[in-house]
Amino acid sequence: MIDLLNCARGKLDDPILMDWALRRYKHVQSRDPVLARHMRRAWFDDLTLRKWIGSDNHDLLTWVFRNLPAECFLNVHTAIFERWSQWTDSLASQSAPILTTYDQQQAAKLFSQYLDQGIGDANKTMAVIDQISQLPASDSRRLLAIVTENILDLDDQHSLKGMFLNAILHVTVKINPEVANRVFASLVKIYTKKEQLEGIFKTLCDALFDSTNFLEVIILARQSQWFYAFASWSVVFVDNAPLEECDRVLRSSNQFVEAMALLSQCRGHSPALDLLFKLVQHAETVLDESLHDDFGCFSVAVLLHAYERESLETSSLSLTEAVELLSIDIPDFRQAQALTDHLRTFDLHDVAEVIKKRMIKVHNEYGGIQLAKTIGDLGIVTLTPLLIECLGQDRGDYLCEEAKAALSQLGEVGQREILARWETLDMSQQIYGFSVIEDVGGDLAIEFALDRSEEMLKGDVERWCQLATVAPDTRLVARLESELHRFHPLIDAAFYLLCHLTDTRHDSLEAVGKRVIEERKRQQKRMAAFRSGDFYQETLTLQLRCPLCGDQNPYEVQQILISREPTRYSHVLVDEFACVSCGAWPEFEFTGESSMALMGEMLRLLAIKSTNPRGQSDSPLQEISVIYRWEERSAPEVLAELRAAVAANPDSQRDWVVLGRVNYRLGRIRRARECWQRVFDKDPGIMEAGLGLAQVMADTDQPMDAFNMLLALLDHQTDWRFLRINELSPKLLGEEFAELYNRLHKLLEIKGRPLLHQKFIGDRSKVGRNDPCPCGSGQKFKRCCLNAAS
């Protein structure tokens, strides 16, 4: 494995490598702060950052500002000041904190100039609001007053007014609480749904106490109709906290009235409760009556926050008491860090035993999440198996995420244990375990990538490429070389990255680089169109599986037939193309990823239809019907029925002919040819099959071959048999034959052969019910094709 820090040094003027470096830094930042600091110094030097600040690659520059701390821009911040006024949207938003970090006076000037022009840029406005509290008091109050008036002047139906007011409330409560009444009342008037009211109180709790944990507990309790007795958590609160009264209010049938009465009694306890009481009084007249009880419960949450202890005396706690308190069922428990530090005073072996026993009781609670975090913080490697158990399918997502983070903190120990147990892990454990392997990287990650390359490059290209680029190695370059023929964007990007990071020269690198850049431009164009509201899509990129070689690759698809009953009949891919891996032309299978993409496209179409019911669809998804068995039916349903018929009876020439014709009508030319060729090879006298093949030849730029096929058919006209006489008469087939023949005759300027009369076959006597079936089955017509006609 090549030295990670040196392999990218001086190469980050390339957008592909810069994007990789930022992602790798993000992976490392929380797990290994020391390595992250070395990455910042080695990779993100002043010259590199100045280059990107001056570029027009705003998407990548936004990513730079989002991931790197302000300290990285010490020597280049003047360039950011010079350009901020011209930047918009996310770029302006992500770079705003750098302005207030380095020159608050100049930042205030830039913010003021922007507000003078209006607040139409939502992201930029939100960034200004967020940074106001970082300015000197005089500037922050002045700018807050300006932006508040601009927002309050918006119509209540304006789509952004609520979002802006919520952000303003957070700032106002912090720096000018005496004028928060108008903002709070306006917000309550606009936000008339329970979820919106939850958002208001989350903002309020976060602004007043930098925490929302008690509010989260109450919200969860109301959703699950469960009751938490806060009186049992008295150790968390100061001695005079009205916990029993809070519990009584939360159990009450008149929560709003009782909450307001309790709040009135307690308002002298702290400035926060005084402010809440004023806000409630001011907002009560505009509050939607249906939200009264929710408003009362959420007010109790604010009251609980006001009585929470600032700190906890831990020195007298025993090991068991500390672990039990640490695992209390409260999210983001404020005292967790103090308790974790206290656990460091005990023997880690003893700590591990107590945590292991406690986890059995609390793994489905917030306490289990906190214990998993504590294991990582304390570096208790003996509990690695316990963390892997916490990744299981029967565990909650939050616990899985925290256990994964802890395993990453344990580094190679956690990684090695996951690799040793890999074959016995369930799907959830493998998904989260894979992230740990990727986070830690190193030689073990390389070996895993090489060992699993065969299966993963078939079915999970994305994850394998992510893993391969974590720890650059020339062996991975060699493995990807054999996959370049697939023209897979992810494989191309991984190969390009690894070649540059390992300084590997390759004949295909230039061509691959062009493909990577073009794909990046295409994705950026699509994202830009999406952000601007242009949802037009000529194609969909779908991950499809070749059933012959098993590889999954992305393809640009122009038409998919939607099934009316997707649970019974699969959607149908109309496009026909070769598998980029094996070169065959299979009936591709939709993968889970492609099914999700199709679902997303359907939702997009529903949204468009709801706003413009008569609008024309621009989507590759189409709903098409065909006439089959004398009725109009969904094309995917008909195809499914015919495929089932030929699978059950492969010798049914009639079903093969019908399947060929349906495929042809839908534009699936290659599939139609396969069906008709199968019939024609067995019986050249079946006219429908021969005519179908001639039509395919004519449609695929083989006019002379098509004409010669028709001539050969005419030479054996006396041997012609018709399988679908009851639904498609010989007369009609003859007209199709003559039309194609005469068109090719003129196109090829045939001499010496006359044109065909359209009625050259004429009417044929109708087949009787008891006559031999013309399909050649040997049965009577009434028992064979009469009732099966389509």
Coordinates of N, CA and C in Angstrom, one line a residue, residues 500-681:
H500 N -3.6 7.5 -10.9 CA -3.0 8.8 -10.6 C -2.4 8.7 -9.2
L501 N -3.1 8.1 -8.2 CA -2.6 8.0 -6.9 C -1.4 7.1 -6.7
T502 N -1.3 6.1 -7.6 CA -0.2 5.2 -7.5 C 0.9 5.5 -8.6
D503 N 0.7 6.6 -9.3 CA 1.6 7.0 -10.4 C 1.8 5.8 -11.4
T504 N 0.7 5.2 -11.8 CA 0.7 4.1 -12.7 C 0.4 4.6 -14.1
R505 N 1.3 4.3 -15.1 CA 1.0 4.7 -16.4 C 0.3 3.6 -17.2
H506 N -0.7 4.0 -18.0 CA -1.5 2.9 -18.6 C -1.9 3.5 -20.0
D507 N -1.9 2.6 -21.0 CA -2.3 3.1 -22.3 C -3.8 3.5 -22.4
S508 N -4.6 3.0 -21.5 CA -6.0 3.4 -21.6 C -6.4 4.6 -20.7
L509 N -5.4 5.1 -20.0 CA -5.7 6.1 -19.0 C -6.3 7.4 -19.6
E510 N -5.7 7.8 -20.7 CA -6.3 9.0 -21.3 C -7.7 8.9 -21.8
A511 N -8.0 7.7 -22.4 CA -9.4 7.5 -22.8 C -10.3 7.4 -21.7
V512 N -9.9 6.7 -20.6 CA -10.7 6.5 -19.4 C -10.9 7.9 -18.8
G513 N -9.9 8.7 -18.7 CA -10.0 10.0 -18.2 C -11.1 10.9 -18.9
K514 N -11.1 10.8 -20.2 CA -12.1 11.5 -21.0 C -13.5 11.1 -20.6
R515 N -13.7 9.8 -20.5 CA -15.0 9.2 -20.1 C -15.4 9.7 -18.7
V516 N -14.5 9.7 -17.8 CA -14.8 10.2 -16.4 C -15.2 11.6 -16.4
I517 N -14.5 12.5 -17.1 CA -14.8 13.9 -17.2 C -16.1 14.1 -17.8
E518 N -16.4 13.4 -18.9 CA -17.7 13.5 -19.6 C -18.8 13.1 -18.7
E519 N -18.6 12.0 -18.0 CA -19.7 11.6 -17.0 C -19.9 12.6 -15.9
R520 N -18.8 13.2 -15.4 CA -19.0 14.2 -14.4 C -19.7 15.4 -14.9
K521 N -19.4 15.8 -16.1 CA -20.2 16.9 -16.7 C -21.6 16.6 -16.9
R522 N -21.9 15.4 -17.3 CA -23.3 15.0 -17.5 C -24.1 15.0 -16.2
Q523 N -23.4 14.5 -15.1 CA -24.1 14.5 -13.8 C -24.3 16.0 -13.3
Q524 N -23.3 16.8 -13.5 CA -23.4 18.2 -13.1 C -24.5 18.9 -13.9
K525 N -24.6 18.6 -15.2 CA -25.7 19.2 -16.0 C -27.0 18.8 -15.5
R526 N -27.2 17.5 -15.2 CA -28.4 17.0 -14.7 C -28.8 17.6 -13.4
M527 N -27.8 17.8 -12.5 CA -28.1 18.4 -11.2 C -28.5 19.8 -11.3
A528 N -27.8 20.5 -12.2 CA -28.1 21.9 -12.4 C -29.5 22.1 -13.0
A529 N -29.9 21.2 -13.9 CA -31.2 21.3 -14.4 C -32.3 21.0 -13.4
F530 N -32.0 20.0 -12.5 CA -32.9 19.7 -11.4 C -33.1 20.9 -10.5
R531 N -32.0 21.5 -10.1 CA -32.0 22.7 -9.2 C -32.8 23.8 -9.8
S532 N -32.7 24.0 -11.1 CA -33.4 25.1 -11.8 C -34.9 24.8 -12.0
G533 N -35.3 23.6 -11.7 CA -36.7 23.2 -11.9 C -37.0 22.6 -13.3
D534 N -35.9 22.3 -14.0 CA -36.1 21.6 -15.3 C -35.9 20.1 -15.1
F535 N -37.1 19.4 -15.1 CA -37.1 18.0 -14.8 C -37.2 17.1 -16.0
Y536 N -36.9 17.7 -17.2 CA -37.0 17.0 -18.4 C -36.0 15.9 -18.5
Q537 N -36.4 14.7 -18.9 CA -35.5 13.5 -18.9 C -35.8 12.7 -20.2
E538 N -34.8 12.7 -21.1 CA -35.0 11.8 -22.3 C -34.7 10.4 -21.9
T539 N -33.8 10.2 -21.0 CA -33.3 8.8 -20.6 C -33.3 8.7 -19.1
L540 N -33.2 7.4 -18.7 CA -33.0 7.1 -17.3 C -31.7 6.2 -17.3
T541 N -30.9 6.5 -16.3 CA -29.7 5.6 -16.0 C -30.2 4.5 -15.1
L542 N -30.1 3.3 -15.6 CA -30.6 2.1 -14.8 C -29.5 1.1 -14.6
Q543 N -29.4 0.6 -13.4 CA -28.4 -0.5 -13.1 C -29.1 -1.8 -13.5
L544 N -28.7 -2.5 -14.6 CA -29.3 -3.7 -15.1 C -28.4 -4.9 -15.0
R545 N -29.0 -6.0 -14.8 CA -28.2 -7.3 -14.6 C -28.3 -8.1 -15.8
C546 N -27.2 -8.6 -16.3 CA -27.2 -9.6 -17.4 C -27.4 -11.0 -16.9
P547 N -28.4 -11.7 -17.3 CA -28.6 -13.0 -16.7 C -27.6 -14.1 -17.2
L548 N -26.9 -13.7 -18.2 CA -25.9 -14.7 -18.8 C -24.6 -14.6 -18.1
C549 N -24.1 -13.4 -17.8 CA -22.8 -13.4 -17.2 C -22.9 -12.9 -15.7
G550 N -24.1 -12.4 -15.3 CA -24.3 -12.0 -13.9 C -23.8 -10.6 -13.6
D551 N -23.2 -9.9 -14.5 CA -22.7 -8.5 -14.2 C -23.8 -7.5 -14.2
Q552 N -23.7 -6.6 -13.3 CA -24.6 -5.4 -13.2 C -23.8 -4.2 -13.7
N553 N -24.4 -3.5 -14.7 CA -23.8 -2.3 -15.2 C -24.9 -1.2 -15.4
P554 N -24.5 0.1 -15.4 CA -25.5 1.1 -15.7 C -25.7 1.3 -17.2
Y555 N -26.9 1.5 -17.6 CA -27.2 1.8 -19.0 C -28.2 3.0 -19.1
E556 N -28.0 3.7 -20.2 CA -28.9 4.8 -20.5 C -30.1 4.2 -21.3
V557 N -31.3 4.3 -20.7 CA -32.5 3.7 -21.2 C -33.4 4.7 -21.7
Q558 N -34.0 4.5 -22.9 CA -34.9 5.5 -23.5 C -36.4 5.1 -23.4
Q559 N -36.7 3.9 -23.2 CA -38.1 3.5 -23.1 C -38.3 2.3 -22.2
I560 N -39.2 2.4 -21.2 CA -39.6 1.3 -20.4 C -41.1 1.3 -20.3
L561 N -41.7 0.1 -20.6 CA -43.1 0.0 -20.5 C -43.6 -0.3 -19.1
I562 N -44.5 0.5 -18.6 CA -44.9 0.4 -17.2 C -46.1 -0.6 -17.1
S563 N -46.0 -1.5 -16.2 CA -47.1 -2.4 -15.9 C -48.2 -1.8 -15.1
R564 N -49.4 -2.1 -15.4 CA -50.5 -1.6 -14.6 C -50.6 -2.3 -13.2
E565 N -50.1 -3.5 -13.2 CA -50.0 -4.3 -12.0 C -48.6 -4.7 -11.7
P566 N -47.7 -3.8 -11.2 CA -46.3 -4.2 -11.1 C -46.0 -5.3 -10.1
T567 N -47.0 -5.6 -9.2 CA -46.7 -6.7 -8.3 C -46.9 -8.0 -9.0
R568 N -47.7 -8.0 -10.1 CA -47.9 -9.3 -10.9 C -47.1 -9.4 -12.1
Y569 N -46.9 -8.2 -12.8 CA -46.2 -8.2 -14.1 C -45.1 -7.2 -14.1
S570 N -43.9 -7.6 -14.4 CA -42.8 -6.7 -14.4 C -42.8 -5.7 -15.5
H571 N -42.2 -4.5 -15.2 CA -42.0 -3.6 -16.3 C -41.1 -4.2 -17.4
V572 N -41.2 -3.6 -18.5 CA -40.5 -4.2 -19.7 C -39.6 -3.1 -20.3
L573 N -38.4 -3.5 -20.5 CA -37.4 -2.7 -21.1 C -37.5 -2.8 -22.6
V574 N -37.8 -1.7 -23.3 CA -37.9 -1.7 -24.8 C -36.6 -1.7 -25.5
D575 N -35.7 -0.9 -25.0 CA -34.4 -0.8 -25.6 C -33.7 -2.1 -25.7
E576 N -32.9 -2.3 -26.7 CA -32.1 -3.5 -26.9 C -30.7 -3.1 -27.2
F577 N -29.8 -3.7 -26.3 CA -28.4 -3.4 -26.5 C -27.6 -4.6 -25.9
A578 N -26.3 -4.6 -26.2 CA -25.5 -5.7 -25.8 C -25.0 -5.4 -24.4
C579 N -24.8 -6.5 -23.6 CA -24.2 -6.4 -22.3 C -22.7 -5.9 -22.5
V580 N -22.3 -4.9 -21.8 CA -21.0 -4.4 -22.0 C -19.9 -5.3 -21.4
S581 N -20.4 -6.3 -20.6 CA -19.4 -7.2 -20.0 C -19.1 -8.4 -20.9
C582 N -20.2 -9.1 -21.3 CA -20.0 -10.3 -22.1 C -20.3 -10.2 -23.6
G583 N -21.0 -9.1 -24.0 CA -21.3 -8.8 -25.4 C -22.5 -9.5 -25.9
A584 N -23.2 -10.3 -25.1 CA -24.5 -10.9 -25.5 C -25.6 -9.9 -25.5
W585 N -26.7 -10.2 -26.1 CA -27.9 -9.4 -26.2 C -29.0 -10.0 -25.4
P586 N -28.9 -10.0 -24.0 CA -29.9 -10.7 -23.2 C -31.2 -9.9 -23.0
E587 N -32.1 -10.5 -22.3 CA -33.3 -9.9 -21.7 C -32.8 -9.4 -20.3
F588 N -32.4 -8.2 -20.2 CA -31.8 -7.7 -19.0 C -32.8 -7.8 -17.8
E589 N -32.3 -7.9 -16.6 CA -33.1 -8.0 -15.4 C -32.9 -6.7 -14.7
F590 N -34.0 -6.2 -14.1 CA -34.0 -5.0 -13.3 C -33.4 -5.4 -11.9
T591 N -32.5 -4.6 -11.4 CA -31.9 -4.8 -10.0 C -32.7 -4.0 -9.0
G592 N -32.4 -4.1 -7.7 CA -33.0 -3.4 -6.7 C -32.8 -1.9 -6.9
E593 N -31.6 -1.5 -7.3 CA -31.2 -0.1 -7.5 C -32.1 0.5 -8.7
S594 N -32.2 -0.3 -9.8 CA -33.0 0.2 -10.9 C -34.5 0.3 -10.5
S595 N -35.0 -0.6 -9.7 CA -36.4 -0.5 -9.3 C -36.6 0.7 -8.5
M596 N -35.6 1.1 -7.7 CA -35.8 2.4 -6.9 C -35.8 3.6 -7.8
A597 N -34.9 3.5 -8.9 CA -34.9 4.6 -9.8 C -36.2 4.7 -10.6
L598 N -36.8 3.6 -10.9 CA -38.1 3.6 -11.6 C -39.2 4.2 -10.7
M599 N -39.1 3.8 -9.4 CA -40.1 4.3 -8.5 C -40.0 5.8 -8.3
G600 N -38.8 6.3 -8.3 CA -38.6 7.7 -8.2 C -39.1 8.5 -9.4
E601 N -38.9 7.9 -10.6 CA -39.4 8.5 -11.8 C -40.9 8.5 -11.8
M602 N -41.5 7.4 -11.3 CA -43.0 7.4 -11.3 C -43.5 8.5 -10.3
L603 N -42.9 8.7 -9.2 CA -43.3 9.8 -8.3 C -43.1 11.1 -8.9
R604 N -42.1 11.3 -9.7 CA -41.9 12.6 -10.4 C -43.0 12.8 -11.4
L605 N -43.4 11.8 -12.1 CA -44.5 11.9 -13.1 C -45.8 12.2 -12.4
L606 N -46.1 11.6 -11.3 CA -47.3 11.9 -10.5 C -47.3 13.3 -10.1
A607 N -46.2 13.8 -9.6 CA -46.1 15.2 -9.2 C -46.4 16.2 -10.4
I608 N -45.8 15.8 -11.5 CA -46.0 16.7 -12.7 C -47.5 16.6 -13.1
K609 N -48.1 15.4 -13.1 CA -49.5 15.2 -13.5 C -50.4 16.0 -12.6
S610 N -50.1 16.0 -11.3 CA -51.0 16.7 -10.3 C -51.0 18.2 -10.6
T611 N -50.0 18.8 -11.2 CA -49.9 20.2 -11.5 C -50.4 20.5 -12.9
N612 N -50.3 19.5 -13.8 CA -50.7 19.7 -15.2 C -51.2 18.4 -15.7
P613 N -52.5 18.1 -15.4 CA -53.1 16.9 -15.8 C -53.1 16.6 -17.3
R614 N -53.1 17.6 -18.1 CA -53.1 17.4 -19.6 C -51.8 17.5 -20.2
G615 N -50.8 17.7 -19.4 CA -49.4 17.8 -20.0 C -48.9 16.5 -20.6
Q616 N -48.1 16.7 -21.6 CA -47.4 15.5 -22.2 C -46.3 15.0 -21.4
S617 N -46.1 13.7 -21.3 CA -45.0 13.1 -20.5 C -43.8 13.2 -21.3
D618 N -42.7 13.6 -20.6 CA -41.4 13.6 -21.3 C -40.5 12.4 -20.8
S619 N -41.2 11.5 -20.1 CA -40.4 10.4 -19.4 C -40.2 9.2 -20.3
P620 N -39.1 8.5 -20.0 CA -38.9 7.2 -20.7 C -39.9 6.2 -20.3
L621 N -40.6 6.4 -19.2 CA -41.6 5.5 -18.8 C -42.9 5.7 -19.6
Q622 N -43.4 4.6 -20.2 CA -44.6 4.7 -21.0 C -45.6 3.6 -20.7
E623 N -46.8 4.0 -20.7 CA -47.9 2.9 -20.5 C -48.5 2.7 -21.8
I624 N -48.3 1.5 -22.4 CA -48.8 1.1 -23.7 C -49.6 -0.1 -23.6
S625 N -50.7 -0.1 -24.4 CA -51.6 -1.2 -24.5 C -51.6 -1.9 -25.9
V626 N -51.9 -3.1 -26.0 CA -52.0 -3.8 -27.2 C -53.3 -4.6 -27.3
I627 N -53.8 -4.9 -28.5 CA -55.0 -5.7 -28.6 C -54.5 -7.2 -28.6
Y628 N -55.1 -7.9 -27.6 CA -54.7 -9.3 -27.5 C -55.9 -10.1 -27.0
R629 N -56.3 -11.2 -27.7 CA -57.5 -12.0 -27.4 C -58.7 -11.1 -27.4
W630 N -58.7 -10.2 -28.4 CA -59.9 -9.4 -28.7 C -60.1 -8.3 -27.6
E631 N -59.1 -8.0 -26.8 CA -59.3 -6.9 -25.9 C -58.0 -6.1 -25.7
E632 N -58.2 -4.9 -25.3 CA -57.0 -4.0 -25.1 C -56.5 -4.3 -23.7
R633 N -55.2 -4.7 -23.7 CA -54.5 -5.0 -22.4 C -53.2 -4.4 -22.3
S634 N -52.7 -4.3 -21.1 CA -51.3 -3.8 -20.8 C -50.3 -4.6 -21.5
A635 N -49.3 -3.9 -22.2 CA -48.3 -4.6 -23.0 C -47.5 -5.6 -22.1
P636 N -47.0 -5.1 -20.9 CA -46.2 -6.0 -20.0 C -47.0 -7.2 -19.6
E637 N -48.3 -7.1 -19.4 CA -49.2 -8.2 -19.0 C -49.2 -9.2 -20.2
V638 N -49.4 -8.7 -21.4 CA -49.5 -9.6 -22.6 C -48.2 -10.4 -22.8
L639 N -47.1 -9.6 -22.7 CA -45.7 -10.2 -22.9 C -45.5 -11.3 -21.8
A640 N -45.9 -11.0 -20.6 CA -45.7 -12.0 -19.5 C -46.5 -13.3 -19.8
E641 N -47.8 -13.1 -20.3 CA -48.6 -14.3 -20.6 C -48.0 -15.1 -21.7
L642 N -47.5 -14.4 -22.8 CA -47.0 -15.2 -23.9 C -45.7 -15.9 -23.5
R643 N -44.8 -15.2 -22.7 CA -43.6 -15.8 -22.3 C -43.9 -17.1 -21.4
A644 N -44.9 -17.0 -20.6 CA -45.3 -18.1 -19.8 C -45.8 -19.3 -20.7
A645 N -46.5 -18.9 -21.8 CA -47.0 -19.9 -22.7 C -45.9 -20.7 -23.4
V646 N -44.9 -20.0 -23.9 CA -43.8 -20.6 -24.7 C -42.9 -21.4 -23.7
A647 N -42.9 -20.9 -22.5 CA -42.1 -21.6 -21.5 C -42.7 -23.0 -21.1
A648 N -44.1 -22.9 -21.0 CA -44.8 -24.2 -20.7 C -44.8 -25.1 -21.9
N649 N -44.9 -24.6 -23.1 CA -44.9 -25.4 -24.4 C -44.0 -24.8 -25.4
P650 N -42.7 -25.1 -25.4 CA -41.8 -24.6 -26.3 C -42.1 -24.9 -27.8
D651 N -42.9 -25.9 -28.1 CA -43.2 -26.3 -29.4 C -44.4 -25.6 -30.0
S652 N -45.0 -24.7 -29.2 CA -46.2 -24.0 -29.7 C -45.8 -22.9 -30.7
Q653 N -45.8 -23.2 -31.9 CA -45.4 -22.3 -33.0 C -46.3 -21.1 -33.0
R654 N -47.5 -21.3 -32.8 CA -48.4 -20.1 -32.8 C -48.1 -19.1 -31.7
D655 N -47.8 -19.5 -30.5 CA -47.5 -18.6 -29.4 C -46.2 -17.9 -29.7
W656 N -45.2 -18.6 -30.4 CA -44.0 -17.9 -30.7 C -44.2 -16.8 -31.8
V657 N -45.1 -17.1 -32.7 CA -45.4 -16.2 -33.8 C -46.1 -14.9 -33.2
V658 N -47.0 -15.1 -32.3 CA -47.7 -14.0 -31.6 C -46.7 -13.2 -30.8
L659 N -45.9 -13.9 -30.0 CA -44.9 -13.2 -29.2 C -44.0 -12.4 -30.1
G660 N -43.6 -12.9 -31.2 CA -42.8 -12.1 -32.2 C -43.5 -10.9 -32.6
R661 N -44.7 -11.0 -33.0 CA -45.5 -9.9 -33.5 C -45.7 -8.8 -32.4
V662 N -46.0 -9.2 -31.2 CA -46.1 -8.2 -30.1 C -44.8 -7.5 -29.8
N663 N -43.7 -8.3 -29.8 CA -42.4 -7.6 -29.6 C -42.1 -6.6 -30.7
Y664 N -42.4 -7.0 -31.9 CA -42.2 -6.1 -33.1 C -43.0 -4.8 -33.0
R665 N -44.2 -5.0 -32.6 CA -45.1 -3.8 -32.5 C -44.6 -2.8 -31.4
L666 N -43.9 -3.4 -30.4 CA -43.4 -2.6 -29.3 C -42.0 -2.0 -29.6
G667 N -41.4 -2.4 -30.7 CA -40.1 -1.9 -31.0 C -39.0 -2.8 -30.6
R668 N -39.3 -3.9 -30.1 CA -38.3 -4.9 -29.6 C -37.9 -5.8 -30.8
I669 N -37.1 -5.2 -31.7 CA -36.9 -5.9 -33.0 C -36.1 -7.1 -32.8
R670 N -35.0 -7.1 -32.0 CA -34.2 -8.3 -31.9 C -35.0 -9.4 -31.2
R671 N -35.8 -9.1 -30.2 CA -36.6 -10.2 -29.6 C -37.6 -10.8 -30.6
A672 N -38.2 -9.9 -31.5 CA -39.1 -10.4 -32.5 C -38.4 -11.3 -33.5
R673 N -37.2 -10.9 -33.9 CA -36.4 -11.7 -34.8 C -36.2 -13.1 -34.3
E674 N -35.8 -13.2 -33.0 CA -35.5 -14.4 -32.3 C -36.7 -15.4 -32.3
C675 N -37.9 -14.8 -32.0 CA -39.2 -15.6 -32.0 C -39.5 -16.1 -33.4
W676 N -39.5 -15.2 -34.4 CA -39.8 -15.6 -35.8 C -38.8 -16.6 -36.4
Q677 N -37.5 -16.4 -36.1 CA -36.5 -17.2 -36.6 C -36.6 -18.7 -36.1
R678 N -37.0 -18.8 -34.8 CA -37.2 -20.1 -34.2 C -38.3 -20.8 -35.0
V679 N -39.4 -20.2 -35.3 CA -40.5 -20.8 -36.0 C -40.1 -21.1 -37.4
F680 N -39.5 -20.2 -38.1 CA -39.1 -20.3 -39.5 C -38.1 -21.5 -39.7
D681 N -37.2 -21.6 -38.8 CA -36.2 -22.7 -38.9 C -36.8 -24.0 -38.9

